[in-house]
Amino acid sequence: MAVTGFAKVTGAKDAGAPVWNDGELEMYAVEVSGNRAYTNGAGVVNTGTATIDGSLIADNRLVHPFQSTFGAGIANSGELEITDSVIRDNTGTGLFLESARVTVDGSTIRGNLEGGIRSGTYRNWLTVRGSRILDNHATGDGGGIAYRNVPMSSLLIEDTVLAGKTATGRGGGLYLVDSEDAVSTLDGVVFRNDRAASGGGIFHELTHACF
């Protein structure tokens, strides 16, 4: 399915994400904003294959008191490519991934209230290139990105700015947990004005990180 041409999806209240894909989805120049869900994705939920290009995911809200980290903007457990898009000002995590393969390219993730990008505890493959992750906040670890690199997973961040993020726990810019047989690579990454109780820019646990 393709959704194109400056469409706007807004105003869903407590009924789940207004955009839910378990097949194939292409979104171009689409705004998904002002939606509310109890749990698991107030804006977009993808369990299939999706491309989001030139779009805005903003001002969506998760209202479950204990699940605000599960993707107020986007909750993804499939294959997802995000290009030239903005994920901002969501009440909850901007982008949540679990058992997923995600590429973020040339995009901005800004002002989300439970972190910019956050992974679950299962295998993920995340690539972030040429993007800006700015002014996100987390109650806990990882204001910009919180990533658990479990065995056989990977994290690649290239030519990206992580700035102005705060975490009440560890890793204002990046909280990274590496496991055996996982690979993390940061190349050309700028950390600026990040704050946390421990590790304002980066907090890293275990091994197999390549900086």
PDB file of C-alpha atoms in Angstrom:
ATOM      1  CA  MET A   1       0.000   0.000   0.000  1.00  0.00           C
ATOM      2  CA  ALA A   2       1.200   3.511  -0.784  1.00  0.00           C
ATOM      3  CA  VAL A   3       0.144   6.669   1.060  1.00  0.00           C
ATOM      4  CA  THR A   4       1.417   9.752  -0.753  1.00  0.00           C
ATOM      5  CA  GLY A   5       0.668  13.326  -1.655  1.00  0.00           C
ATOM      6  CA  PHE A   6       0.719  15.407   1.532  1.00  0.00           C
ATOM      7  CA  ALA A   7      -1.837  13.313   3.383  1.00  0.00           C
ATOM      8  CA  LYS A   8      -2.515  13.959   7.057  1.00  0.00           C
ATOM      9  CA  VAL A   9      -3.515  11.327   9.612  1.00  0.00           C
ATOM     10  CA  THR A  10      -4.585  12.887  12.880  1.00  0.00           C
ATOM     11  CA  GLY A  11      -6.978  12.816  15.820  1.00  0.00           C
ATOM     12  CA  ALA A  12      -7.145   9.109  16.698  1.00  0.00           C
ATOM     13  CA  LYS A  13      -7.953   8.728  20.411  1.00  0.00           C
ATOM     14  CA  ASP A  14      -7.186   5.568  22.416  1.00  0.00           C
ATOM     15  CA  ALA A  15      -8.011   3.257  19.504  1.00  0.00           C
ATOM     16  CA  GLY A  16      -4.475   2.201  18.641  1.00  0.00           C
ATOM     17  CA  ALA A  17      -2.158   3.582  15.985  1.00  0.00           C
ATOM     18  CA  PRO A  18      -3.985   5.124  13.005  1.00  0.00           C
ATOM     19  CA  VAL A  19      -1.321   3.689  10.670  1.00  0.00           C
ATOM     20  CA  TRP A  20      -0.845  -0.054  11.233  1.00  0.00           C
ATOM     21  CA  ASN A  21       1.060  -2.119   8.688  1.00  0.00           C
ATOM     22  CA  ASP A  22       1.652  -5.863   8.630  1.00  0.00           C
ATOM     23  CA  GLY A  23       2.256  -6.094   4.879  1.00  0.00           C
ATOM     24  CA  GLU A  24       4.060  -3.567   2.679  1.00  0.00           C
ATOM     25  CA  LEU A  25       3.729   0.180   3.185  1.00  0.00           C
ATOM     26  CA  GLU A  26       5.174   3.253   1.481  1.00  0.00           C
ATOM     27  CA  MET A  27       4.573   6.673   3.026  1.00  0.00           C
ATOM     28  CA  TYR A  28       5.696   9.816   1.213  1.00  0.00           C
ATOM     29  CA  ALA A  29       4.993  13.369   2.398  1.00  0.00           C
ATOM     30  CA  VAL A  30       2.562  12.173   5.064  1.00  0.00           C
ATOM     31  CA  GLU A  31       1.896  13.810   8.433  1.00  0.00           C
ATOM     32  CA  VAL A  32       0.893  11.549  11.335  1.00  0.00           C
ATOM     33  CA  SER A  33       0.209  13.818  14.278  1.00  0.00           C
ATOM     34  CA  GLY A  34      -1.972  14.446  17.299  1.00  0.00           C
ATOM     35  CA  ASN A  35      -2.918  10.817  17.871  1.00  0.00           C
ATOM     36  CA  ARG A  36      -3.256   8.996  21.175  1.00  0.00           C
ATOM     37  CA  ALA A  37      -3.020   5.309  22.065  1.00  0.00           C
ATOM     38  CA  TYR A  38      -2.957   3.343  25.283  1.00  0.00           C
ATOM     39  CA  THR A  39       0.092   1.278  24.352  1.00  0.00           C
ATOM     40  CA  ASN A  40       2.423   0.196  21.510  1.00  0.00           C
ATOM     41  CA  GLY A  41       2.516   2.951  18.944  1.00  0.00           C
ATOM     42  CA  ALA A  42       0.347   6.038  18.914  1.00  0.00           C
ATOM     43  CA  GLY A  43       1.430   7.135  15.431  1.00  0.00           C
ATOM     44  CA  VAL A  44       2.694   4.243  13.301  1.00  0.00           C
ATOM     45  CA  VAL A  45       2.968   0.515  14.017  1.00  0.00           C
ATOM     46  CA  ASN A  46       4.927  -1.605  11.541  1.00  0.00           C
ATOM     47  CA  THR A  47       5.279  -5.378  11.711  1.00  0.00           C
ATOM     48  CA  GLY A  48       5.867  -5.812   7.970  1.00  0.00           C
ATOM     49  CA  THR A  49       8.010  -3.853   5.528  1.00  0.00           C
ATOM     50  CA  ALA A  50       7.682  -0.072   5.468  1.00  0.00           C
ATOM     51  CA  THR A  51       9.301   2.996   3.927  1.00  0.00           C
ATOM     52  CA  ILE A  52       8.705   6.451   5.388  1.00  0.00           C
ATOM     53  CA  ASP A  53      10.048   9.267   3.209  1.00  0.00           C
ATOM     54  CA  GLY A  54       9.707  13.021   3.600  1.00  0.00           C
ATOM     55  CA  SER A  55       7.152  12.633   6.364  1.00  0.00           C
ATOM     56  CA  LEU A  56       6.356  14.058   9.793  1.00  0.00           C
ATOM     57  CA  ILE A  57       5.530  11.942  12.865  1.00  0.00           C
ATOM     58  CA  ALA A  58       4.723  14.422  15.631  1.00  0.00           C
ATOM     59  CA  ASP A  59       2.770  15.135  18.801  1.00  0.00           C
ATOM     60  CA  ASN A  60       1.546  11.584  19.299  1.00  0.00           C
ATOM     61  CA  ARG A  61       1.014  10.291  22.815  1.00  0.00           C
ATOM     62  CA  LEU A  62       1.095   6.975  24.669  1.00  0.00           C
ATOM     63  CA  VAL A  63      -1.100   7.156  27.747  1.00  0.00           C
ATOM     64  CA  HIS A  64      -0.279   3.837  29.474  1.00  0.00           C
ATOM     65  CA  PRO A  65       1.564   4.868  32.662  1.00  0.00           C
ATOM     66  CA  PHE A  66       4.213   2.121  32.352  1.00  0.00           C
ATOM     67  CA  GLN A  67       4.652   1.772  28.570  1.00  0.00           C
ATOM     68  CA  SER A  68       5.612   5.230  27.372  1.00  0.00           C
ATOM     69  CA  THR A  69       8.905   3.808  26.069  1.00  0.00           C
ATOM     70  CA  PHE A  70       7.131   1.577  23.533  1.00  0.00           C
ATOM     71  CA  GLY A  71       7.014   4.051  20.667  1.00  0.00           C
ATOM     72  CA  ALA A  72       4.712   7.043  20.832  1.00  0.00           C
ATOM     73  CA  GLY A  73       5.836   8.032  17.338  1.00  0.00           C
ATOM     74  CA  ILE A  74       6.682   4.695  15.712  1.00  0.00           C
ATOM     75  CA  ALA A  75       6.666   1.150  17.113  1.00  0.00           C
ATOM     76  CA  ASN A  76       8.466  -1.211  14.751  1.00  0.00           C
ATOM     77  CA  SER A  77       9.059  -4.958  14.749  1.00  0.00           C
ATOM     78  CA  GLY A  78       9.574  -5.359  11.009  1.00  0.00           C
ATOM     79  CA  GLU A  79      11.799  -3.839   8.319  1.00  0.00           C
ATOM     80  CA  LEU A  80      11.703  -0.048   8.220  1.00  0.00           C
ATOM     81  CA  GLU A  81      13.487   2.650   6.237  1.00  0.00           C
ATOM     82  CA  ILE A  82      13.079   6.273   7.332  1.00  0.00           C
ATOM     83  CA  THR A  83      14.459   8.927   4.970  1.00  0.00           C
ATOM     84  CA  ASP A  84      14.337  12.741   5.084  1.00  0.00           C
ATOM     85  CA  SER A  85      11.685  12.642   7.792  1.00  0.00           C
ATOM     86  CA  VAL A  86      11.049  14.235  11.187  1.00  0.00           C
ATOM     87  CA  ILE A  87       9.964  12.432  14.376  1.00  0.00           C
ATOM     88  CA  ARG A  88       9.359  15.084  17.005  1.00  0.00           C
ATOM     89  CA  ASP A  89       7.568  16.082  20.186  1.00  0.00           C
ATOM     90  CA  ASN A  90       5.961  12.718  20.860  1.00  0.00           C
ATOM     91  CA  THR A  91       4.948  11.946  24.450  1.00  0.00           C
ATOM     92  CA  GLY A  92       6.865   8.704  24.727  1.00  0.00           C
ATOM     93  CA  THR A  93       9.756   7.313  22.681  1.00  0.00           C
ATOM     94  CA  GLY A  94      10.093   8.653  19.147  1.00  0.00           C
ATOM     95  CA  LEU A  95      11.073   5.297  17.582  1.00  0.00           C
ATOM     96  CA  PHE A  96      10.898   1.925  19.347  1.00  0.00           C
ATOM     97  CA  LEU A  97      12.273  -1.250  17.751  1.00  0.00           C
ATOM     98  CA  GLU A  98      11.971  -4.891  18.737  1.00  0.00           C
ATOM     99  CA  SER A  99      13.087  -7.809  16.532  1.00  0.00           C
ATOM    100  CA  ALA A 100      13.566  -5.244  13.784  1.00  0.00           C
ATOM    101  CA  ARG A 101      15.809  -4.054  10.981  1.00  0.00           C
ATOM    102  CA  VAL A 102      15.794  -0.245  10.779  1.00  0.00           C
ATOM    103  CA  THR A 103      17.634   2.377   8.732  1.00  0.00           C
ATOM    104  CA  VAL A 104      17.316   6.084   9.550  1.00  0.00           C
ATOM    105  CA  ASP A 105      18.857   8.309   6.882  1.00  0.00           C
ATOM    106  CA  GLY A 106      18.956  12.095   6.699  1.00  0.00           C
ATOM    107  CA  SER A 107      16.259  12.501   9.319  1.00  0.00           C
ATOM    108  CA  THR A 108      15.644  14.466  12.527  1.00  0.00           C
ATOM    109  CA  ILE A 109      14.440  12.922  15.798  1.00  0.00           C
ATOM    110  CA  ARG A 110      13.764  15.736  18.219  1.00  0.00           C
ATOM    111  CA  GLY A 111      12.012  16.646  21.454  1.00  0.00           C
ATOM    112  CA  ASN A 112      10.545  13.246  22.327  1.00  0.00           C
ATOM    113  CA  LEU A 113       9.827  12.705  26.012  1.00  0.00           C
ATOM    114  CA  GLU A 114      11.082   9.138  26.536  1.00  0.00           C
ATOM    115  CA  GLY A 115      14.103   9.094  24.290  1.00  0.00           C
ATOM    116  CA  GLY A 116      14.686   9.460  20.575  1.00  0.00           C
ATOM    117  CA  ILE A 117      15.336   5.803  19.674  1.00  0.00           C
ATOM    118  CA  ARG A 118      14.969   2.847  21.995  1.00  0.00           C
ATOM    119  CA  SER A 119      15.338  -0.893  21.463  1.00  0.00           C
ATOM    120  CA  GLY A 120      13.804  -3.795  23.311  1.00  0.00           C
ATOM    121  CA  THR A 121      15.614  -6.902  24.490  1.00  0.00           C
ATOM    122  CA  TYR A 122      15.449  -9.021  21.316  1.00  0.00           C
ATOM    123  CA  ARG A 123      17.682  -8.982  18.235  1.00  0.00           C
ATOM    124  CA  ASN A 124      17.761  -5.751  16.215  1.00  0.00           C
ATOM    125  CA  TRP A 125      19.792  -4.223  13.414  1.00  0.00           C
ATOM    126  CA  LEU A 126      19.910  -0.420  13.523  1.00  0.00           C
ATOM    127  CA  THR A 127      21.681   1.962  11.135  1.00  0.00           C
ATOM    128  CA  VAL A 128      21.564   5.754  11.577  1.00  0.00           C
ATOM    129  CA  ARG A 129      23.226   7.902   8.903  1.00  0.00           C
ATOM    130  CA  GLY A 130      23.461  11.626   8.335  1.00  0.00           C
ATOM    131  CA  SER A 131      20.804  12.410  10.918  1.00  0.00           C
ATOM    132  CA  ARG A 132      20.193  14.705  13.888  1.00  0.00           C
ATOM    133  CA  ILE A 133      18.979  13.376  17.235  1.00  0.00           C
ATOM    134  CA  LEU A 134      18.319  16.470  19.310  1.00  0.00           C
ATOM    135  CA  ASP A 135      16.786  17.584  22.603  1.00  0.00           C
ATOM    136  CA  ASN A 136      15.182  14.289  23.591  1.00  0.00           C
ATOM    137  CA  HIS A 137      14.632  13.367  27.247  1.00  0.00           C
ATOM    138  CA  ALA A 138      14.452  10.017  29.027  1.00  0.00           C
ATOM    139  CA  THR A 139      13.335   9.118  32.517  1.00  0.00           C
ATOM    140  CA  GLY A 140      16.005   6.471  32.933  1.00  0.00           C
ATOM    141  CA  ASP A 141      18.751   5.568  30.459  1.00  0.00           C
ATOM    142  CA  GLY A 142      19.479   6.891  26.978  1.00  0.00           C
ATOM    143  CA  GLY A 143      18.133  10.339  26.186  1.00  0.00           C
ATOM    144  CA  GLY A 144      19.097  10.158  22.511  1.00  0.00           C
ATOM    145  CA  ILE A 145      19.476   6.430  21.849  1.00  0.00           C
ATOM    146  CA  ALA A 146      19.089   3.507  24.254  1.00  0.00           C
ATOM    147  CA  TYR A 147      20.243   0.319  22.523  1.00  0.00           C
ATOM    148  CA  ARG A 148      20.685  -3.204  23.809  1.00  0.00           C
ATOM    149  CA  ASN A 149      22.951  -4.939  21.330  1.00  0.00           C
ATOM    150  CA  VAL A 150      22.124  -8.580  22.041  1.00  0.00           C
ATOM    151  CA  PRO A 151      24.051 -11.458  20.387  1.00  0.00           C
ATOM    152  CA  MET A 152      24.032 -11.390  16.563  1.00  0.00           C
ATOM    153  CA  SER A 153      22.704  -7.823  16.509  1.00  0.00           C
ATOM    154  CA  SER A 154      24.379  -4.674  15.218  1.00  0.00           C
ATOM    155  CA  LEU A 155      24.436  -0.911  15.642  1.00  0.00           C
ATOM    156  CA  LEU A 156      25.939   1.507  13.110  1.00  0.00           C
ATOM    157  CA  ILE A 157      25.825   5.288  13.578  1.00  0.00           C
ATOM    158  CA  GLU A 158      27.545   7.440  10.933  1.00  0.00           C
ATOM    159  CA  ASP A 159      27.836  11.204  10.386  1.00  0.00           C
ATOM    160  CA  THR A 160      25.158  11.968  12.947  1.00  0.00           C
ATOM    161  CA  VAL A 161      24.754  14.638  15.646  1.00  0.00           C
ATOM    162  CA  LEU A 162      23.434  13.682  19.091  1.00  0.00           C
ATOM    163  CA  ALA A 163      22.962  16.917  21.008  1.00  0.00           C
ATOM    164  CA  GLY A 164      21.054  18.488  23.866  1.00  0.00           C
ATOM    165  CA  LYS A 165      19.648  15.252  25.253  1.00  0.00           C
ATOM    166  CA  THR A 166      19.061  14.433  28.918  1.00  0.00           C
ATOM    167  CA  ALA A 167      18.618  11.211  30.869  1.00  0.00           C
ATOM    168  CA  THR A 168      17.925  10.844  34.562  1.00  0.00           C
ATOM    169  CA  GLY A 169      19.940   7.614  34.484  1.00  0.00           C
ATOM    170  CA  ARG A 170      22.906   6.735  32.254  1.00  0.00           C
ATOM    171  CA  GLY A 171      23.911   7.934  28.807  1.00  0.00           C
ATOM    172  CA  GLY A 172      22.497  11.324  27.904  1.00  0.00           C
ATOM    173  CA  GLY A 173      23.407  10.915  24.240  1.00  0.00           C
ATOM    174  CA  LEU A 174      23.798   7.141  23.916  1.00  0.00           C
ATOM    175  CA  TYR A 175      23.204   4.291  26.344  1.00  0.00           C
ATOM    176  CA  LEU A 176      24.694   1.156  24.804  1.00  0.00           C
ATOM    177  CA  VAL A 177      24.761  -2.380  26.167  1.00  0.00           C
ATOM    178  CA  ASP A 178      26.898  -4.693  24.032  1.00  0.00           C
ATOM    179  CA  SER A 179      26.706  -8.471  24.249  1.00  0.00           C
ATOM    180  CA  GLU A 180      28.956 -11.202  22.923  1.00  0.00           C
ATOM    181  CA  ASP A 181      28.830 -11.529  19.114  1.00  0.00           C
ATOM    182  CA  ALA A 182      27.284  -8.064  18.726  1.00  0.00           C
ATOM    183  CA  VAL A 183      29.019  -5.256  16.824  1.00  0.00           C
ATOM    184  CA  SER A 184      28.632  -1.526  17.468  1.00  0.00           C
ATOM    185  CA  THR A 185      30.282   1.059  15.207  1.00  0.00           C
ATOM    186  CA  LEU A 186      30.262   4.850  15.616  1.00  0.00           C
ATOM    187  CA  ASP A 187      31.906   6.858  12.827  1.00  0.00           C
ATOM    188  CA  GLY A 188      31.762  10.631  12.514  1.00  0.00           C
ATOM    189  CA  VAL A 189      29.344  11.030  15.416  1.00  0.00           C
ATOM    190  CA  VAL A 190      29.173  14.348  17.293  1.00  0.00           C
ATOM    191  CA  PHE A 191      27.999  14.451  20.926  1.00  0.00           C
ATOM    192  CA  ARG A 192      27.187  17.913  22.238  1.00  0.00           C
ATOM    193  CA  ASN A 193      25.508  19.289  25.386  1.00  0.00           C
ATOM    194  CA  ASP A 194      24.257  15.900  26.569  1.00  0.00           C
ATOM    195  CA  ARG A 195      23.532  15.365  30.265  1.00  0.00           C
ATOM    196  CA  ALA A 196      22.966  12.335  32.482  1.00  0.00           C
ATOM    197  CA  ALA A 197      23.655  11.084  35.988  1.00  0.00           C
ATOM    198  CA  SER A 198      26.444   8.921  34.467  1.00  0.00           C
ATOM    199  CA  GLY A 199      27.983   9.262  31.018  1.00  0.00           C
ATOM    200  CA  GLY A 200      26.665  12.540  29.647  1.00  0.00           C
ATOM    201  CA  GLY A 201      27.649  11.681  26.074  1.00  0.00           C
ATOM    202  CA  ILE A 202      27.994   7.877  26.094  1.00  0.00           C
ATOM    203  CA  PHE A 203      27.470   5.180  28.687  1.00  0.00           C
ATOM    204  CA  HIS A 204      28.740   1.812  27.449  1.00  0.00           C
ATOM    205  CA  GLU A 205      28.570  -1.596  29.102  1.00  0.00           C
ATOM    206  CA  LEU A 206      30.414  -4.813  28.229  1.00  0.00           C
ATOM    207  CA  THR A 207      32.520  -5.265  25.054  1.00  0.00           C
ATOM    208  CA  HIS A 208      32.631  -5.353  21.251  1.00  0.00           C
ATOM    209  CA  ALA A 209      32.187  -1.644  20.558  1.00  0.00           C
ATOM    210  CA  CYS A 210      34.288  -0.103  17.790  1.00  0.00           C
ATOM    211  CA  PHE A 211      34.717   3.684  18.007  1.00  0.00           C
TER     212      PHE A 211
END
